[in-house]
mmCIF file of C-alpha atoms (C1' of nucleotides) in Angstrom:
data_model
loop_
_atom_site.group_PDB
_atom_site.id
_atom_site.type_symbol
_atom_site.label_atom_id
_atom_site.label_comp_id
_atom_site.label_asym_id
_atom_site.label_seq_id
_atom_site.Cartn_x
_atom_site.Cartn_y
_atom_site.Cartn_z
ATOM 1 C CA UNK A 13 -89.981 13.521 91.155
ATOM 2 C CA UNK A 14 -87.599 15.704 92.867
ATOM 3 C CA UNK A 15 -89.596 17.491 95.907
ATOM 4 C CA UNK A 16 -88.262 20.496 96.923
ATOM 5 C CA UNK A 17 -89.198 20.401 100.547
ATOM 6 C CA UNK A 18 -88.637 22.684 103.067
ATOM 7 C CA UNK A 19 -87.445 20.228 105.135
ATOM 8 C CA UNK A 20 -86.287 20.483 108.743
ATOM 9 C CA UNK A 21 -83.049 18.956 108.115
ATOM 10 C CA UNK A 22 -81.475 22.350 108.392
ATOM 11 C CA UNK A 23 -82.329 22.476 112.267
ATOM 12 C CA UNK A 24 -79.219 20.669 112.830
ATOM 13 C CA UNK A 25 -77.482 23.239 111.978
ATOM 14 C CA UNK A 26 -78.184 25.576 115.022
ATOM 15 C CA UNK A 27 -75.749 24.582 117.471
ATOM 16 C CA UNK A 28 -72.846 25.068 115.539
ATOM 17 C CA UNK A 29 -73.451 27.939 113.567
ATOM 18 C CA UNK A 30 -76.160 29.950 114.619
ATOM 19 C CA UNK A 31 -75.158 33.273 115.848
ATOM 20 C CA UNK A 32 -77.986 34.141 118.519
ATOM 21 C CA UNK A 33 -77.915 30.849 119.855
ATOM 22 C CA UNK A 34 -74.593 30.984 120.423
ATOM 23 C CA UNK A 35 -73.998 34.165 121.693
ATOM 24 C CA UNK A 36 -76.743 33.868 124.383
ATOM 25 C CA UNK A 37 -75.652 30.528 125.424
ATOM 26 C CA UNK A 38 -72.101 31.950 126.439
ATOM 27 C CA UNK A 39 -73.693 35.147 127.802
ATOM 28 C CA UNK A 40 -75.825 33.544 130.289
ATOM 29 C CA UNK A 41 -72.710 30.792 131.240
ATOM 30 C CA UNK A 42 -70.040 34.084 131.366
ATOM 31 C CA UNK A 43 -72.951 36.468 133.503
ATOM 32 C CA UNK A 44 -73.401 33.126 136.051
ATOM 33 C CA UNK A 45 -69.742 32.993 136.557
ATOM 34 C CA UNK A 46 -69.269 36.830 137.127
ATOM 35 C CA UNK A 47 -72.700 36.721 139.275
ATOM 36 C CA UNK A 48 -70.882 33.844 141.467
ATOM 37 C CA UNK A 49 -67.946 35.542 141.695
ATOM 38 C CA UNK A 50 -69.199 39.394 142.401
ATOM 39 C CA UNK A 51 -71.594 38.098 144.969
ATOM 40 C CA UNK A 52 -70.384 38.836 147.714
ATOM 41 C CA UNK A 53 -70.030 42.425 146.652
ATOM 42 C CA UNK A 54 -73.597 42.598 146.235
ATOM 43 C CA UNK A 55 -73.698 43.777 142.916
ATOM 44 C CA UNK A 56 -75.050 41.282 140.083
ATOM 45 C CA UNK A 57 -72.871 41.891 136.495
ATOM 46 C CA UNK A 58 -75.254 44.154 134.861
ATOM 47 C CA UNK A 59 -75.631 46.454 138.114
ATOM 48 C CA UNK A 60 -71.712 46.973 138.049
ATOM 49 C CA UNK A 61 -71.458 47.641 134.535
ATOM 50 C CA UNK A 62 -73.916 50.542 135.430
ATOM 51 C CA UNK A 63 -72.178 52.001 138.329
ATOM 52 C CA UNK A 64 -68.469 51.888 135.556
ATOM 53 C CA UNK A 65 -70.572 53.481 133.468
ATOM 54 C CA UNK A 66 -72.029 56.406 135.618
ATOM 55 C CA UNK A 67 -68.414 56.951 137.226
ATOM 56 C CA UNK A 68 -66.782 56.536 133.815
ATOM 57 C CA UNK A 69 -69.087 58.795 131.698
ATOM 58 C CA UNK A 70 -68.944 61.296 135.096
ATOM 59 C CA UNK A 71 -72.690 62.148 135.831
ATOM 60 C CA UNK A 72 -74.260 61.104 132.677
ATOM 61 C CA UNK A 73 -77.291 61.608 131.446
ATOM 62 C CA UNK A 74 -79.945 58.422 131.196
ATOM 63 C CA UNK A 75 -79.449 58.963 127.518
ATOM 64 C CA UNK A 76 -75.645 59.234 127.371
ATOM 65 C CA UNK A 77 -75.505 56.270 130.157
ATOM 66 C CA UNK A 78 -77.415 54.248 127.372
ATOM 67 C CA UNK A 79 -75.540 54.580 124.645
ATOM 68 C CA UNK A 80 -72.364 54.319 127.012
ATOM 69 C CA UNK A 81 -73.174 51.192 127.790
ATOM 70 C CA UNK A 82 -74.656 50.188 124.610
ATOM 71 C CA UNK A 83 -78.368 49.287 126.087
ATOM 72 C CA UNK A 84 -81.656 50.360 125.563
ATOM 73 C CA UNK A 85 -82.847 53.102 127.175
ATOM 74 C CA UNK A 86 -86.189 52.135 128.878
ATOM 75 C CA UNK A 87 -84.221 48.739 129.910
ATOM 76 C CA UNK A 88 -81.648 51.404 131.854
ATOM 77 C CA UNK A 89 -84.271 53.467 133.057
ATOM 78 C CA UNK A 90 -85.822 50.245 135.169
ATOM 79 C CA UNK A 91 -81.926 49.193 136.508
ATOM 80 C CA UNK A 92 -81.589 51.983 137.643
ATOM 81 C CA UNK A 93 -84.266 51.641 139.795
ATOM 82 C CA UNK A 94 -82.807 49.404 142.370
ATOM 83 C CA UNK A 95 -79.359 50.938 142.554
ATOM 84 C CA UNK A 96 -81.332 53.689 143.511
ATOM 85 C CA UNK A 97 -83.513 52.331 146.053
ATOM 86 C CA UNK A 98 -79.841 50.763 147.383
ATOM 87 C CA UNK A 99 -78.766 54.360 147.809
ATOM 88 C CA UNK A 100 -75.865 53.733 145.569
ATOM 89 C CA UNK A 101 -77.089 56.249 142.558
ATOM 90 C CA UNK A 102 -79.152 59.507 142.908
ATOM 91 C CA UNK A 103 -81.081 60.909 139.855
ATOM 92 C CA UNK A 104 -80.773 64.731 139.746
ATOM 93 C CA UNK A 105 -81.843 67.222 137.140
ATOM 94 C CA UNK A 106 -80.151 70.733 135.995
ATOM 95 C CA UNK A 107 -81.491 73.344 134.039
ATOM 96 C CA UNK A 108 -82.824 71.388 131.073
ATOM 97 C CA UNK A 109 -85.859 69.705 133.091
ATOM 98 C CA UNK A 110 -86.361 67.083 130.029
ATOM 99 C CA UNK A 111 -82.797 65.953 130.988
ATOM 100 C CA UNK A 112 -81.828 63.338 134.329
ATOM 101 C CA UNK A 113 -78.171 62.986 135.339
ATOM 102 C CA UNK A 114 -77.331 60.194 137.091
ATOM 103 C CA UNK A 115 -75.271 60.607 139.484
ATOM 104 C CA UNK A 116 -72.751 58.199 141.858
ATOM 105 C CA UNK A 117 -72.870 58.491 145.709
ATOM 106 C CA UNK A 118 -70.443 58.693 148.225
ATOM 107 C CA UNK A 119 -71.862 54.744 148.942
ATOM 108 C CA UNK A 120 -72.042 53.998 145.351
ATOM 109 C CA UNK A 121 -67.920 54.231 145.005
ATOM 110 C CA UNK A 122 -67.792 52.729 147.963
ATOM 111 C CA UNK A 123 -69.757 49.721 146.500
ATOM 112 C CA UNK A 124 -67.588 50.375 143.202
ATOM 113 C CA UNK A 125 -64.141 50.081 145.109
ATOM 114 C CA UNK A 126 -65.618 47.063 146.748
ATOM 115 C CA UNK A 127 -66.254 45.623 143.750
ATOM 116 C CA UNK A 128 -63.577 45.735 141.318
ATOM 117 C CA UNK A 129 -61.571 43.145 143.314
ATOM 118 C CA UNK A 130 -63.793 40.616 142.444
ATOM 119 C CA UNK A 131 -64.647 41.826 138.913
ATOM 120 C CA UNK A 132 -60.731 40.992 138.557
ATOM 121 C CA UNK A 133 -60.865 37.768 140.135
ATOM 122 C CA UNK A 134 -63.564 37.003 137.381
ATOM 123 C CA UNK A 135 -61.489 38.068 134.849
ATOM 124 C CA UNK A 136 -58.793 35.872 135.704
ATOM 125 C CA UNK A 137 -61.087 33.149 135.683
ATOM 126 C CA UNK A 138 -62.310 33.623 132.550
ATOM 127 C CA UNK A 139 -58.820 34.350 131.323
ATOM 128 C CA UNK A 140 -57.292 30.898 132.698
ATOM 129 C CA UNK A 141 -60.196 29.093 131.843
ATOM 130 C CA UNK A 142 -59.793 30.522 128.061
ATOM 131 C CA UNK A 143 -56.472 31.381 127.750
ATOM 132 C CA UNK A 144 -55.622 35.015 127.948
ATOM 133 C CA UNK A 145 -54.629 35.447 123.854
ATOM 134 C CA UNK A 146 -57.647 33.501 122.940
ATOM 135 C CA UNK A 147 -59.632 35.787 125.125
ATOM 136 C CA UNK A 148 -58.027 39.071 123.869
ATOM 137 C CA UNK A 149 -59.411 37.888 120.466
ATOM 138 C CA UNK A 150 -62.697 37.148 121.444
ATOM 139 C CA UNK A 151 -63.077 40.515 123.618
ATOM 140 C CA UNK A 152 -62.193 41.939 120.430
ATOM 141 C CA UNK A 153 -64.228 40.098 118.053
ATOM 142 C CA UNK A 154 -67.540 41.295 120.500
ATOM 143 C CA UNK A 155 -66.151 45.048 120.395
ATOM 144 C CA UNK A 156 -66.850 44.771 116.771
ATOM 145 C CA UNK A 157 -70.366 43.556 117.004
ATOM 146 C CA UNK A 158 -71.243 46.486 118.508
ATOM 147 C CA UNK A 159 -69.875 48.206 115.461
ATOM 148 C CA UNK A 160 -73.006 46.585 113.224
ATOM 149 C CA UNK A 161 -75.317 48.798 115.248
ATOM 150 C CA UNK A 162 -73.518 52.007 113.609
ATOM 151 C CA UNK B 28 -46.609 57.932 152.067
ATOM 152 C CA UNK B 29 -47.709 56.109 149.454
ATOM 153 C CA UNK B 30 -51.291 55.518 149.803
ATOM 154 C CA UNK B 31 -52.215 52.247 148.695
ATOM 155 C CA UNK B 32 -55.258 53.555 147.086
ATOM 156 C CA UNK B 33 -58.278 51.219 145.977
ATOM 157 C CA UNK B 34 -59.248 53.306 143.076
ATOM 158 C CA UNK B 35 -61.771 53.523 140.291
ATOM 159 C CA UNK B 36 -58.806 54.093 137.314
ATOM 160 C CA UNK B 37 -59.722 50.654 136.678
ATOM 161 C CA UNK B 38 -63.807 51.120 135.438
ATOM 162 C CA UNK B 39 -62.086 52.397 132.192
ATOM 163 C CA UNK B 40 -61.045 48.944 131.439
ATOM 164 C CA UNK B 41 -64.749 47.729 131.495
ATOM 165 C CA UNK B 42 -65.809 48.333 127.469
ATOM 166 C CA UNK B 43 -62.145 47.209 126.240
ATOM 167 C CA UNK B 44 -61.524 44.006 128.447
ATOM 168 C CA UNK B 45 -64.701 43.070 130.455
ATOM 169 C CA UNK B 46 -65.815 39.648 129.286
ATOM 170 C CA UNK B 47 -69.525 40.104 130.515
ATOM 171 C CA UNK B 48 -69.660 43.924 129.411
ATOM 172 C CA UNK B 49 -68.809 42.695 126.102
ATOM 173 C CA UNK B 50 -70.952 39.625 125.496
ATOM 174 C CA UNK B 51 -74.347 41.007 126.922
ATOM 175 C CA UNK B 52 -73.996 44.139 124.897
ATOM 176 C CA UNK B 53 -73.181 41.895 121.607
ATOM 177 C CA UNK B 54 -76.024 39.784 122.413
ATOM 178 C CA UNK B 55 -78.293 42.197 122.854
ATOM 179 C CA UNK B 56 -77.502 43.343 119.314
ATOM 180 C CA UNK B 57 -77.216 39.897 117.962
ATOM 181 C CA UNK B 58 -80.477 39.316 119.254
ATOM 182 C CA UNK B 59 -81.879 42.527 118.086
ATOM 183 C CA UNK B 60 -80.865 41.850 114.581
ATOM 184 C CA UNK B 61 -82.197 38.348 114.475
ATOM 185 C CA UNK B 62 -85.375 39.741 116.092
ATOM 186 C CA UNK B 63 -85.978 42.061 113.774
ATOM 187 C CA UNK B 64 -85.640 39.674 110.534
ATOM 188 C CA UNK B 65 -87.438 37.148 112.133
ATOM 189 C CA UNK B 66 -90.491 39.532 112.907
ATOM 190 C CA UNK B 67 -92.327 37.817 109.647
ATOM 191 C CA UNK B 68 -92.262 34.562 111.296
ATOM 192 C CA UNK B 69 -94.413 35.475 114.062
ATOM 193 C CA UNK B 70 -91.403 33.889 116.320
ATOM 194 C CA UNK B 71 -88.341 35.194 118.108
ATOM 195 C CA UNK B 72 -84.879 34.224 118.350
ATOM 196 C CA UNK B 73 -85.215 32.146 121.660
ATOM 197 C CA UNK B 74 -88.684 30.526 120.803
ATOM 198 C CA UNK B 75 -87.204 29.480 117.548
ATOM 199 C CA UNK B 76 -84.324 28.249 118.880
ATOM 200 C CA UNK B 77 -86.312 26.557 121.769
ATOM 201 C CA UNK B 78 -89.022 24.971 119.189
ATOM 202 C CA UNK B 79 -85.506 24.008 116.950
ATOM 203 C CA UNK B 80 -84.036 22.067 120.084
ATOM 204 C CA UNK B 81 -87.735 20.266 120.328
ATOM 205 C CA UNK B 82 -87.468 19.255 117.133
ATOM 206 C CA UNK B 83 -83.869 18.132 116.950
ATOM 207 C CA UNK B 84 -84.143 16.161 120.395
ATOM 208 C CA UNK B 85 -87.137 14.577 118.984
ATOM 209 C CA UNK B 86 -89.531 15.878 122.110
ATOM 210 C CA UNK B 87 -87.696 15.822 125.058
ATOM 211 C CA UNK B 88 -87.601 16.121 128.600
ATOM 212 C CA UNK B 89 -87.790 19.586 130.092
ATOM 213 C CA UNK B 90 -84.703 18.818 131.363
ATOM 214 C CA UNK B 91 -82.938 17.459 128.287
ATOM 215 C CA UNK B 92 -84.433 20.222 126.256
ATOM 216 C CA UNK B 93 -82.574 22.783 128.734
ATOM 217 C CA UNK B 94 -79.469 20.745 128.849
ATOM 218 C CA UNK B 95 -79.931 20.934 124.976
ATOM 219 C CA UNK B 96 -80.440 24.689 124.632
ATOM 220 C CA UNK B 97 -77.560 25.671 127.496
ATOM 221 C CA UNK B 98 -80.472 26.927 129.549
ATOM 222 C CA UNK B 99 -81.608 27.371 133.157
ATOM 223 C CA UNK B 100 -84.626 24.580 133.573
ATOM 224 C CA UNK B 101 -86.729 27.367 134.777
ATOM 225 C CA UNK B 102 -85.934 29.471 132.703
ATOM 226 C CA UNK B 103 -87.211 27.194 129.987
ATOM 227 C CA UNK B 104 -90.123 26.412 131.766
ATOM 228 C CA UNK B 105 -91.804 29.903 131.736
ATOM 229 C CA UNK B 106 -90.480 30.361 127.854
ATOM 230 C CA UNK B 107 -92.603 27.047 127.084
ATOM 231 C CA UNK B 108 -95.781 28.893 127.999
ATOM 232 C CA UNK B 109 -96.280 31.136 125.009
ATOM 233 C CA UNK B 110 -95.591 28.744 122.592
ATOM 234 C CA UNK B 111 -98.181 26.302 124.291
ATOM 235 C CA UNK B 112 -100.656 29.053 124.094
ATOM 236 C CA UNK B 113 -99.743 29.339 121.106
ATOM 237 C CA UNK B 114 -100.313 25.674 119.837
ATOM 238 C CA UNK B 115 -96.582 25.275 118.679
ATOM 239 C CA UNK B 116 -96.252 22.370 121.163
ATOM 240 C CA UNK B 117 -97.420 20.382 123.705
ATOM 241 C CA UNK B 118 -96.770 19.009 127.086
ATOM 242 C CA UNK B 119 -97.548 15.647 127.087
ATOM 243 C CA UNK B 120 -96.789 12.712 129.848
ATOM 244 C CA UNK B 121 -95.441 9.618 129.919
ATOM 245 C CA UNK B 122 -95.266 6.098 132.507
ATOM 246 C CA UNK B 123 -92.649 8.009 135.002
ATOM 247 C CA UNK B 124 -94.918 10.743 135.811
ATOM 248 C CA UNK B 125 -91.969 12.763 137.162
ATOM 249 C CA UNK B 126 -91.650 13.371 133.371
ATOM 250 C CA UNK B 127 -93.032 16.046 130.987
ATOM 251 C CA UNK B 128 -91.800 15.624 127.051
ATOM 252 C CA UNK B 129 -91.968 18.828 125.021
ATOM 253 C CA UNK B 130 -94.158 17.761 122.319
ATOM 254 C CA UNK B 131 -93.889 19.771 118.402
ATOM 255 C CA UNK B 132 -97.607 20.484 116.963
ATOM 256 C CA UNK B 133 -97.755 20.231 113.313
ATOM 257 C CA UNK B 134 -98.626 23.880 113.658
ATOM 258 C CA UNK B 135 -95.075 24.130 115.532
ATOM 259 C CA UNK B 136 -93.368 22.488 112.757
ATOM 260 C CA UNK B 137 -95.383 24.763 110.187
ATOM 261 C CA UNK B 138 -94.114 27.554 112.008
ATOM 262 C CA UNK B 139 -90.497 26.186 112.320
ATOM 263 C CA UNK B 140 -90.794 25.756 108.297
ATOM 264 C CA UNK B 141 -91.878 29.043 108.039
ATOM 265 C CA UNK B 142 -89.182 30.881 110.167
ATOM 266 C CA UNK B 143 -86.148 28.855 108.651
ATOM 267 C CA UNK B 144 -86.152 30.929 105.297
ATOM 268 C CA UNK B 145 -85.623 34.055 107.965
ATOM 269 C CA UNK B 146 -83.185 32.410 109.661
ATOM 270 C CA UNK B 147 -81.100 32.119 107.147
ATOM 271 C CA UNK B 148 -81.396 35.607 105.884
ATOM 272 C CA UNK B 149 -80.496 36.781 109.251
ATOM 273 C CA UNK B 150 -77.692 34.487 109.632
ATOM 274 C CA UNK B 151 -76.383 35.936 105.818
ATOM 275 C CA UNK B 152 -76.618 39.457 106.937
ATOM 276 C CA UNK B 153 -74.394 38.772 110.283
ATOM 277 C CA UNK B 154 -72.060 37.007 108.146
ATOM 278 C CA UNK B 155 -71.927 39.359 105.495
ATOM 279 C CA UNK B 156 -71.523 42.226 108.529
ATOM 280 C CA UNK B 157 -68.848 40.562 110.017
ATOM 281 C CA UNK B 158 -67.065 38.352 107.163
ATOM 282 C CA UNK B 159 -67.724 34.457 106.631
ATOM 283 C CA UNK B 160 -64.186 33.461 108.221
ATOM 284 C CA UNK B 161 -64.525 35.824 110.838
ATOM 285 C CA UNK B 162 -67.813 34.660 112.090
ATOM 286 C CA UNK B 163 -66.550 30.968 111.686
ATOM 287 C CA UNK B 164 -63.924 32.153 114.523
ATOM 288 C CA UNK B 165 -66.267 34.134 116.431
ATOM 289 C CA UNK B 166 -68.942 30.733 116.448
ATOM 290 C CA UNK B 167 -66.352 28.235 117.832
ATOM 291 C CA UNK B 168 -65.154 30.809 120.461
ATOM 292 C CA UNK B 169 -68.807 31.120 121.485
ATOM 293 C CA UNK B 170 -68.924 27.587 121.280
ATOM 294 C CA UNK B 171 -65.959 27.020 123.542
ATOM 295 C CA UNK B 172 -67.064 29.126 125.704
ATOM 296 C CA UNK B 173 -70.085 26.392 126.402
ATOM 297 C CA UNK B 174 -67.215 23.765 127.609
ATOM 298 C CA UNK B 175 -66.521 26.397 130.819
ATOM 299 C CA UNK B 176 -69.775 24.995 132.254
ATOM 300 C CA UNK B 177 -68.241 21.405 132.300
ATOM 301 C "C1'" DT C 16 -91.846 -2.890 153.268
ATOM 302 C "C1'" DA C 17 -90.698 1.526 155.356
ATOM 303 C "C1'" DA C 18 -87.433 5.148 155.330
ATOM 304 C "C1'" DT C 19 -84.306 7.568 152.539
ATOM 305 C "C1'" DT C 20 -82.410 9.553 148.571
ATOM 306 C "C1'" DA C 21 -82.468 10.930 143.851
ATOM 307 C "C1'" DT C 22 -84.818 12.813 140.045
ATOM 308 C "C1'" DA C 23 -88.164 15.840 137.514
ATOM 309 C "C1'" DG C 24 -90.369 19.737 137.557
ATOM 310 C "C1'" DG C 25 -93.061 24.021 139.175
ATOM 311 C "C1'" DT C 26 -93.516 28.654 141.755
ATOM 312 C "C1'" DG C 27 -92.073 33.088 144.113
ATOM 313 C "C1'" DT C 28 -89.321 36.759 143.494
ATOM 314 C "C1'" DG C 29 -86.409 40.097 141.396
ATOM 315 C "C1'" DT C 30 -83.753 41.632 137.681
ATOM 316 C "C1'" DA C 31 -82.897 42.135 132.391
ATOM 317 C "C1'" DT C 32 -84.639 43.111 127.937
ATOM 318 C "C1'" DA C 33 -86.975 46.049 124.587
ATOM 319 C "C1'" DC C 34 -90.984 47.483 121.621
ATOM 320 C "C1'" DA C 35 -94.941 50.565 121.350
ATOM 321 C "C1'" DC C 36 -96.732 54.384 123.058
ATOM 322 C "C1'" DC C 37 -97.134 58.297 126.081
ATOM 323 C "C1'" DT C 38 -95.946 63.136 128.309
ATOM 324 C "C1'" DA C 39 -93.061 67.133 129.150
ATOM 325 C "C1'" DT C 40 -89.806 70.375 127.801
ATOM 326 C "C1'" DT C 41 -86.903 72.759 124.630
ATOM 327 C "C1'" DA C 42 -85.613 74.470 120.044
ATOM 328 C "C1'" DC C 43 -86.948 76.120 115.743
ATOM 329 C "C1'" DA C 44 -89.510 78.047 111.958
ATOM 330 C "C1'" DT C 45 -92.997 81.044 110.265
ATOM 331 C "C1'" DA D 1 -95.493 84.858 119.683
ATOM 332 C "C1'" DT D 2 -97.111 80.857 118.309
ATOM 333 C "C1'" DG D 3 -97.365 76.530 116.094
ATOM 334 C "C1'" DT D 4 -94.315 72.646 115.136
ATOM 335 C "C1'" DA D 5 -90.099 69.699 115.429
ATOM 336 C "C1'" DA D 6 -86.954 67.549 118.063
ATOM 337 C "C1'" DT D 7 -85.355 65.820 122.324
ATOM 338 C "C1'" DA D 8 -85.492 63.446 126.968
ATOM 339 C "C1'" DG D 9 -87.591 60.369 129.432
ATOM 340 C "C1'" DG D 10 -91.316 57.262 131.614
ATOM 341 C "C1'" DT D 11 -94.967 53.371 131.472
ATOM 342 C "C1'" DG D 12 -97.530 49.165 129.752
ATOM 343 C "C1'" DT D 13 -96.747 44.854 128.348
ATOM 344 C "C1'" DA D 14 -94.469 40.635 127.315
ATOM 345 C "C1'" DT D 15 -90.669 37.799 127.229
ATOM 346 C "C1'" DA D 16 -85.877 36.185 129.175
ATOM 347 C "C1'" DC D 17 -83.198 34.912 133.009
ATOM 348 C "C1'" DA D 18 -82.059 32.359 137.204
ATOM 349 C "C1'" DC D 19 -81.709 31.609 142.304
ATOM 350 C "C1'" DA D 20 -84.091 29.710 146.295
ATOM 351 C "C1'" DC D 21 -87.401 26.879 147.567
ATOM 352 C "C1'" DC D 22 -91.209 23.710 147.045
ATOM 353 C "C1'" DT D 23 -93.891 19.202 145.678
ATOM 354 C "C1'" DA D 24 -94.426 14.741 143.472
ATOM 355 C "C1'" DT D 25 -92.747 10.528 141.904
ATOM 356 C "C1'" DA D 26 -89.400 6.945 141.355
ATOM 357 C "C1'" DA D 27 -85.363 4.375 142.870
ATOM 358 C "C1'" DT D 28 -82.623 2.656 146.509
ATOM 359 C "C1'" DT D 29 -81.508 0.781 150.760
ATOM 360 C "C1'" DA D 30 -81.799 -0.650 155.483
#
DNA sequence: TAATTATAGGTGTGTATACACCTATTACAT
DNA sequence: ATGTAATAGGTGTATACACACCTATAATTA
């Protein structure tokens, strides 16, 4: 008789096309090479992304910053946390009291500026390592994940 | 003079060309996705794919099993608690007592049976999202991404 | 065989992630 | 004006992640 089992056969399958697998595998093996590289800025990968974001978006709001940076909101609200224990943010409110801006200090684009040099040298890594066409179309191919979320 | 100035003109790069911007915030919503359709199953994405690599290095070493999975050892070590609690596996021992093998349950393998159907209907709705070919390219980028760590 | 080195793995700490649920404030409708 | 919706945001909890550092056991070598 012909069994249709559920078999596990299909297991096999996960390394080479499973989406989640593969996408966290590289984005733990790209965040440990930026992590090496920014360290001695002192700012991990997802801490920098933050401060780009609060400089880019100007002053955001937590809300704004989220969507900005295409994160969940509650997972912002406890980042920000130690960028502003490092005195490199400052959460301020304005008229609407439901709303917090955050807000980069003097030191935080001071950290920023020191930063960026490495956040380049990463790049080129990556680029060399990857090949700078074959990178442009993978940078574009994630852009357009984030497009399923809309 | 021209002031060689270290500016921040460059933080508007970050969501077009940033290689770690980019793949955290698509794996976030990868994993999102996958979470969500795998809800059913009791599971999510990295304890299936952890109890997948169990069963398709036929119960390895902590240490193979991370190798396996492109993970920190550690990492995997404090992800094998819940599914120990939970009876998927087990840690068993062999003569080199240096060694712990990551054992499959038959309740694990139930489970794995169970979450497989979801797997694949979250791997159908990504691929419909994004287009069959398109993934394909998007997979062996990932993929290639994997041979940086070597 | 005793000292050394290599291997396997766990723990402390701190950040990252996000769902479920909560409060406070504002805007809106009756 | 008052009750209700919508909006902004925080907290509890649980998992994910990984570096630095530790112990235990096995393998190697002097």
């Amino acid at each position: 008789m012909e069994t249709k089992k559920n078999d596990l056969s299909k297991c096999f399958d996960l390394p080479s096309l499973c989406p989640v697998f593969n996408i966290r595998a590289a984005s733990r093996i790209i965040t440990q090479l930026f992590d090496e590289i920014l360290k001695p800025s002192g700012l991990q990968s997802t801490q920098f992304a933050v401060l780009v974001g609060v400089h880019i978006f100007d002053t955001p709001s937590i809300n704004k910053l989220a969507k900005g940076l295409v994160m969940d909101r509650t997972t912002l609200t406890r980042g920000l946390k130690p960028l502003e224990n490092e005195g490199l943010i400052k959460i301020v409110s304005g008229d609407d009291k439901r709303i917090r801006f955050v807000k980069l200090t003097p030191k935080g684009k001071t950290a920023l500026e020191k930063t960026l040099p490495y956040w380049e040298k990463a790049r080129s890594v990556v680029s060399d390592e990857f090949g700078q066409k074959h990178l442009d179309g993978l940078l574009k191919d994630l852009a357009s994940v984030r497009e399923i979320k809309n």
